[in-house]
Short mmCIF file of C-alpha atoms in Angstrom, two decimals:
data_model
loop_
_atom_site.label_atom_id
_atom_site.label_comp_id
_atom_site.label_asym_id
_atom_site.label_seq_id
_atom_site.Cartn_x
_atom_site.Cartn_y
_atom_site.Cartn_z
CA MET U 1 -7.65 1.55 -28.55
CA PRO U 2 -11.02 2.24 -26.84
CA ALA U 3 -11.52 5.54 -24.88
CA ALA U 4 -11.04 5.17 -21.20
CA GLN U 5 -14.27 4.35 -19.51
CA HIS U 6 -13.04 4.22 -15.66
CA THR U 7 -10.13 5.32 -13.71
CA LEU U 8 -7.73 3.44 -11.51
CA VAL U 9 -5.59 5.43 -9.24
CA MET U 10 -2.21 3.70 -8.13
CA THR U 11 0.75 4.59 -5.83
CA GLY U 12 4.09 2.62 -6.07
CA ALA U 13 3.88 1.92 -9.84
CA SER U 14 7.47 3.10 -10.42
CA ARG U 15 9.29 -0.05 -9.81
CA GLY U 16 9.22 -3.54 -8.25
CA ILE U 17 5.82 -5.60 -8.23
CA GLY U 18 3.86 -2.23 -8.67
CA ARG U 19 5.64 -1.56 -12.27
CA VAL U 20 4.69 -5.09 -13.26
CA ALA U 21 1.22 -4.78 -12.08
CA ALA U 22 0.70 -1.39 -13.88
CA GLU U 23 1.93 -2.91 -17.02
CA HIS U 24 -0.61 -5.86 -16.60
CA ILE U 25 -3.42 -3.29 -15.86
CA VAL U 26 -2.96 -1.26 -18.84
CA ARG U 27 -2.52 -4.02 -21.21
CA ARG U 28 -5.51 -6.20 -19.73
CA SER U 29 -7.88 -3.39 -19.13
CA PRO U 30 -7.39 -1.12 -22.08
CA ASP U 31 -10.56 0.85 -21.15
CA ALA U 32 -8.97 2.01 -17.99
CA HIS U 33 -7.40 5.32 -17.40
CA LEU U 34 -4.51 4.54 -15.08
CA LEU U 35 -3.53 7.52 -12.93
CA VAL U 36 -0.05 7.03 -11.27
CA VAL U 37 0.79 9.07 -8.17
CA ALA U 38 4.66 9.59 -8.19
CA ARG U 39 7.37 12.07 -7.23
CA ALA U 40 7.31 14.81 -9.58
CA SER U 41 10.92 13.83 -10.60
CA SER U 42 9.93 10.71 -12.19
CA GLY U 43 5.99 10.75 -12.76
CA ALA U 44 5.84 12.31 -16.26
CA ARG U 45 8.42 9.61 -17.51
CA LEU U 46 6.56 6.77 -15.90
CA ALA U 47 3.45 7.72 -17.29
CA GLU U 48 4.84 8.20 -20.79
CA GLU U 49 6.36 4.63 -20.60
CA LEU U 50 3.23 2.95 -19.52
CA ALA U 51 1.23 4.70 -22.09
CA THR U 52 3.10 3.25 -24.80
CA GLY U 53 0.97 1.29 -27.08
CA GLY U 54 -1.98 4.05 -26.94
CA HIS U 55 -2.84 3.08 -23.34
CA THR U 56 -4.15 6.04 -21.24
CA VAL U 57 -2.02 6.92 -18.30
CA SER U 58 -1.46 10.22 -16.47
CA TYR U 59 0.08 11.29 -13.31
CA VAL U 60 0.00 13.26 -10.32
CA PRO U 61 2.80 14.20 -8.24
CA ALA U 62 3.26 13.64 -4.59
CA ASP U 63 5.68 12.82 -1.94
CA LEU U 64 3.76 10.19 0.03
CA GLY U 65 5.62 10.92 3.32
CA SER U 66 4.03 14.40 3.57
CA LEU U 67 0.37 14.66 4.29
CA GLN U 68 0.14 18.11 2.69
CA SER U 69 1.45 16.57 -0.48
CA VAL U 70 -0.76 13.64 -0.47
CA ARG U 71 -3.77 15.85 0.34
CA SER U 72 -2.77 18.08 -2.59
CA ALA U 73 -2.69 15.08 -4.97
CA ALA U 74 -5.86 13.34 -3.57
CA THR U 75 -7.78 16.79 -4.06
CA GLU U 76 -6.41 17.31 -7.71
CA ILE U 77 -7.66 13.84 -8.56
CA ARG U 78 -11.10 14.58 -6.78
CA ASP U 79 -11.34 17.79 -8.74
CA ARG U 80 -10.66 16.24 -11.99
CA LEU U 81 -13.58 13.58 -11.40
CA GLU U 82 -15.93 16.38 -10.36
CA ARG U 83 -14.97 18.29 -13.48
CA GLY U 84 -15.45 15.21 -15.55
CA ASP U 85 -11.84 15.41 -16.75
CA LEU U 86 -11.42 11.82 -15.61
CA PRO U 87 -14.03 8.86 -16.19
CA PRO U 88 -15.63 7.37 -12.93
CA LEU U 89 -13.24 6.31 -10.32
CA ARG U 90 -13.29 2.29 -10.14
CA GLY U 91 -10.23 1.63 -8.01
CA PHE U 92 -7.57 2.74 -5.73
CA VAL U 93 -4.32 0.70 -5.43
CA GLY U 94 -2.05 1.84 -2.33
CA ASN U 95 0.96 -0.33 -3.44
CA ALA U 96 3.72 2.14 -2.27
CA GLY U 97 5.75 1.10 0.97
CA THR U 98 8.79 1.99 2.47
CA GLN U 99 11.22 0.52 5.24
CA TYR U 100 13.72 2.37 7.11
CA THR U 101 17.10 1.20 8.83
CA ASN U 102 15.71 2.77 12.35
CA ALA U 103 12.43 3.71 13.84
CA LEU U 104 13.55 7.29 14.30
CA THR U 105 13.17 8.81 10.90
CA GLU U 106 10.61 11.43 11.13
CA SER U 107 8.20 12.59 8.29
CA PRO U 108 7.59 16.35 7.57
CA ASP U 109 4.42 16.30 9.79
CA GLY U 110 6.22 14.64 12.81
CA TYR U 111 5.01 10.98 12.27
CA GLU U 112 7.23 8.00 12.13
CA ALA U 113 8.05 7.93 8.38
CA THR U 114 7.18 4.10 7.86
CA PHE U 115 3.85 4.75 9.44
CA ALA U 116 3.29 7.90 7.26
CA VAL U 117 3.80 6.31 3.99
CA ASN U 118 2.48 2.85 4.69
CA VAL U 119 -0.63 3.79 6.74
CA LEU U 120 -1.46 7.42 6.65
CA ALA U 121 -0.94 8.22 2.90
CA ASN U 122 -3.24 5.34 2.07
CA HIS U 123 -5.92 6.38 4.48
CA LEU U 124 -5.91 10.06 3.37
CA PHE U 125 -6.17 9.03 -0.29
CA VAL U 126 -9.26 6.69 0.62
CA ARG U 127 -10.84 9.24 2.76
CA VAL U 128 -10.53 12.18 0.14
CA LEU U 129 -11.70 10.06 -2.69
CA GLN U 130 -14.40 7.91 -0.74
CA ASP U 131 -17.28 9.82 -2.15
CA HIS U 132 -16.29 9.54 -5.69
CA PHE U 133 -15.94 5.80 -6.34
CA ALA U 134 -18.33 4.40 -8.66
CA ALA U 135 -19.49 0.84 -7.71
CA PRO U 136 -18.37 -1.77 -8.53
CA ALA U 137 -14.91 -0.44 -7.17
CA ARG U 138 -11.98 -2.11 -5.43
CA ILE U 139 -9.50 -0.39 -2.97
CA VAL U 140 -6.44 -2.65 -2.85
CA ILE U 141 -3.74 -2.03 -0.10
CA THR U 142 -0.48 -4.01 -0.53
CA VAL U 143 0.42 -5.48 2.95
CA SER U 144 3.07 -7.98 3.96
CA ASP U 145 3.20 -11.56 5.63
CA THR U 146 5.65 -10.06 8.01
CA HIS U 147 2.75 -9.23 9.95
CA PHE U 148 2.51 -12.78 11.21
CA GLY U 149 5.77 -12.32 13.05
CA ASP U 150 6.65 -16.06 12.86
CA PHE U 151 9.45 -18.07 11.44
CA ARG U 152 7.20 -19.75 8.78
CA HIS U 153 6.39 -16.56 7.23
CA ASN U 154 9.69 -14.61 7.25
CA MET U 155 12.25 -17.02 8.43
CA GLY U 156 13.17 -14.60 11.15
CA MET U 157 14.47 -12.04 8.93
CA VAL U 158 11.83 -9.34 10.23
CA PRO U 159 10.74 -9.10 13.71
CA GLY U 160 7.10 -9.29 14.20
CA PRO U 161 4.80 -6.50 14.84
CA VAL U 162 4.74 -5.05 18.41
CA TRP U 163 1.27 -3.19 18.88
CA ASN U 164 0.74 -0.20 21.04
CA SER U 165 -1.56 2.94 21.17
CA PRO U 166 -1.71 4.33 17.64
CA ASP U 167 -0.53 7.56 19.24
CA VAL U 168 2.67 5.76 20.06
CA LEU U 169 3.09 3.84 16.82
CA ALA U 170 2.60 6.89 14.74
CA ARG U 171 5.79 8.81 16.27
CA PRO U 172 9.25 7.90 16.20
CA ASP U 173 11.18 5.91 19.00
CA ALA U 174 7.97 3.63 19.28
CA PHE U 175 9.92 0.33 19.56
CA ALA U 176 12.88 -1.32 21.43
CA LYS U 177 16.17 -0.31 19.95
CA PRO U 178 14.74 2.33 17.65
CA ALA U 179 18.00 3.45 16.27
CA ASP U 180 18.93 -0.14 14.96
CA THR U 181 17.81 -1.87 11.93
CA ALA U 182 15.66 -4.27 14.10
CA GLY U 183 13.73 -1.15 15.07
CA GLY U 184 13.02 -0.09 11.76
CA ARG U 185 12.20 -3.67 10.66
CA THR U 186 9.57 -3.82 13.41
CA ALA U 187 7.96 -0.55 12.45
CA TYR U 188 7.42 -1.90 9.05
CA SER U 189 5.93 -5.20 10.07
CA THR U 190 3.70 -3.25 12.62
CA SER U 191 2.78 -0.63 9.92
CA LYS U 192 1.41 -3.69 7.59
CA LEU U 193 -0.43 -5.04 10.33
CA ALA U 194 -2.18 -1.48 10.81
CA ALA U 195 -2.86 -1.61 7.16
CA ILE U 196 -4.88 -4.73 7.46
CA HIS U 197 -6.75 -3.61 10.60
CA LEU U 198 -7.74 -0.47 8.46
CA VAL U 199 -8.82 -2.77 5.55
CA HIS U 200 -11.17 -4.50 7.86
CA GLU U 201 -12.37 -1.01 8.92
CA TYR U 202 -12.93 0.08 5.54
CA ALA U 203 -14.98 -3.02 4.81
CA ARG U 204 -17.24 -2.10 7.50
CA ARG U 205 -17.74 1.69 6.65
CA LEU U 206 -17.56 2.05 3.00
CA PRO U 207 -20.86 1.80 1.02
CA ALA U 208 -21.97 -1.38 -0.61
CA GLY U 209 -20.01 -2.02 -3.93
CA ILE U 210 -16.86 -0.44 -2.94
CA ASP U 211 -14.65 -3.30 -1.54
CA ALA U 212 -11.49 -3.06 0.25
CA ILE U 213 -8.88 -5.93 -0.09
CA ALA U 214 -5.46 -6.45 1.54
CA TYR U 215 -2.95 -7.85 -0.90
CA ASN U 216 0.00 -9.85 0.37
CA PRO U 217 2.58 -10.40 -2.45
CA GLY U 218 4.71 -12.88 -0.19
CA PHE U 219 8.52 -12.37 0.04
CA VAL U 220 9.68 -10.68 -3.11
CA PRO U 221 13.39 -10.45 -3.66
CA GLY U 222 14.93 -7.82 -5.78
CA THR U 223 12.46 -5.10 -5.36
CA GLY U 224 13.42 -1.48 -4.30
CA LEU U 225 11.96 -2.16 -0.62
CA ALA U 226 15.46 -2.21 0.79
CA ARG U 227 16.72 1.13 -0.91
CA ASN U 228 16.95 2.67 2.51
CA ALA U 229 18.94 -0.32 3.96
CA GLY U 230 22.63 -0.68 4.53
CA PRO U 231 25.01 -1.79 1.84
CA LEU U 232 25.23 -5.55 2.96
CA SER U 233 21.24 -5.65 3.17
CA ARG U 234 20.98 -3.98 -0.37
CA PHE U 235 23.52 -6.32 -2.02
CA ALA U 236 21.73 -9.43 -0.52
CA MET U 237 18.39 -8.34 -1.60
CA ARG U 238 19.67 -7.51 -5.22
CA ARG U 239 22.03 -10.35 -5.65
CA VAL U 240 21.54 -13.21 -3.19
CA LEU U 241 17.90 -13.51 -2.08
CA PRO U 242 16.47 -13.41 -5.82
CA VAL U 243 17.71 -16.82 -5.94
CA MET U 244 15.01 -17.81 -3.36
CA ALA U 245 12.27 -16.72 -5.75
CA LEU U 246 12.85 -20.26 -7.42
CA THR U 247 11.71 -21.82 -4.04
CA PRO U 248 8.24 -22.00 -2.66
CA PHE U 249 9.23 -19.52 0.16
CA ALA U 250 9.59 -16.51 -2.06
CA THR U 251 7.58 -14.88 -4.99
CA GLY U 252 9.22 -13.69 -8.04
CA ARG U 253 8.73 -9.93 -8.91
CA GLY U 254 6.61 -10.99 -12.23
CA ALA U 255 4.39 -13.30 -10.37
CA ALA U 256 3.73 -11.06 -7.39
CA GLY U 257 2.96 -8.13 -9.92
CA ARG U 258 0.82 -10.27 -12.00
CA HIS U 259 -1.01 -11.36 -8.70
CA LEU U 260 -1.50 -7.74 -7.54
CA ALA U 261 -3.01 -6.87 -11.17
CA ASP U 262 -5.43 -9.96 -10.78
CA VAL U 263 -6.77 -8.50 -7.55
CA VAL U 264 -7.24 -5.00 -8.78
CA LEU U 265 -8.99 -6.31 -11.81
CA GLY U 266 -11.19 -8.46 -9.92
CA THR U 267 -9.79 -11.74 -11.78
CA THR U 268 -9.13 -12.94 -8.28
CA PRO U 269 -12.26 -13.00 -6.56
CA ALA U 270 -12.30 -11.72 -2.97
CA PRO U 271 -15.09 -10.35 -0.84
CA THR U 272 -14.64 -7.13 0.92
CA GLY U 273 -12.49 -7.22 3.81
CA SER U 274 -10.28 -10.18 2.50
CA TYR U 275 -6.84 -10.80 2.77
CA VAL U 276 -5.31 -12.19 -0.43
CA ASP U 277 -2.09 -14.27 -0.10
CA ARG U 278 -0.67 -13.95 -3.69
CA ALA U 279 -3.32 -15.63 -5.64
CA ARG U 280 -5.80 -16.80 -3.04
CA VAL U 281 -7.94 -15.52 -0.31
CA ALA U 282 -6.62 -16.50 2.99
CA ARG U 283 -6.53 -15.66 6.69
CA SER U 284 -4.50 -13.10 7.95
CA SER U 285 -2.77 -13.38 11.21
CA GLU U 286 -4.98 -14.00 14.46
CA GLU U 287 -3.86 -10.77 15.84
CA SER U 288 -5.21 -8.90 12.70
CA TYR U 289 -8.85 -9.60 13.50
CA ASP U 290 -9.36 -7.34 16.56
CA PRO U 291 -12.43 -4.94 15.80
CA ARG U 292 -11.71 -2.95 19.24
CA ARG U 293 -8.01 -2.18 17.94
CA GLU U 294 -9.47 -1.43 14.51
CA ARG U 295 -11.89 1.05 15.67
CA GLU U 296 -9.22 2.77 17.86
CA LEU U 297 -6.75 2.79 14.81
CA TRP U 298 -9.48 4.36 12.66
CA ASP U 299 -10.17 7.10 15.20
CA ALA U 300 -6.49 7.83 15.58
CA VAL U 301 -5.68 8.16 11.88
CA GLU U 302 -8.79 10.25 11.48
CA ARG U 303 -7.34 12.49 13.98
CA PHE U 304 -3.85 12.60 12.35
CA THR U 305 -5.24 13.44 8.85
CA VAL U 306 -8.19 15.35 9.53
CA ALA U 307 -6.38 18.78 8.92
CA HIS U 308 -5.32 17.52 5.59
CA ALA U 309 -8.39 15.71 4.50
CA ALA U 310 -10.69 18.87 3.92
#
């Protein structure tokens, strides 16, 4: 096994498409040091399992819902890069995501928990590590076609995004019926639209050679995304909806993970700012292309995370 020549940082590698993607990455890029960000309770075991076969894998513990914890993890990675303990940084994969049964769940910092994990955690990692990427590098953020908000993309299972001022979206109680499942799902689709907006802004602001890509796996039944849902929804996601992976509407976990690895490793060609729908570059929703909204969101998340980015 060759010595690691570059570092890839990844969140959300412990289950679902992230686990599949991580396995592809270490197998197909043996010169990579895969650094997974995971909870302290599972990170060491995850790194050990992924390192089977002599691959170079390590982990940094973090609770992605806590900005203090994210800053601590990102700073540790930055310090290891500066000391030369890690080879040059060539990628960040923000694959972790969460969805709640309401829009009232609050993070330790007072933000709505979906927004904290799906938007703020990724942004803080990108900003802390920004000056340490070695071109060519790729930042890949996993998004969702729920951001389209139409029947064709999710068969009405998830309400479409409802945009508002970022100062409103970032806090609990931002949507109609916030205590209901519909409120939680609206928070999810809106957070994924926000992530696409930020990818567009990263593409404008990051130096040449550091590309930012939004990756949509499509509808992937059988993942851990519904772990915070009610018993009926969890049962449907685990036992009923996986059958839909046999139809064009859904994507199997194996295919979705492979497609993610393809984007991370550059096998799927995509210019910076792209939206990759499974295996190809496509257009995201018309709503997702709004430079004024993107600048407003950038300014807001900078304010939200500035105390944690130093």
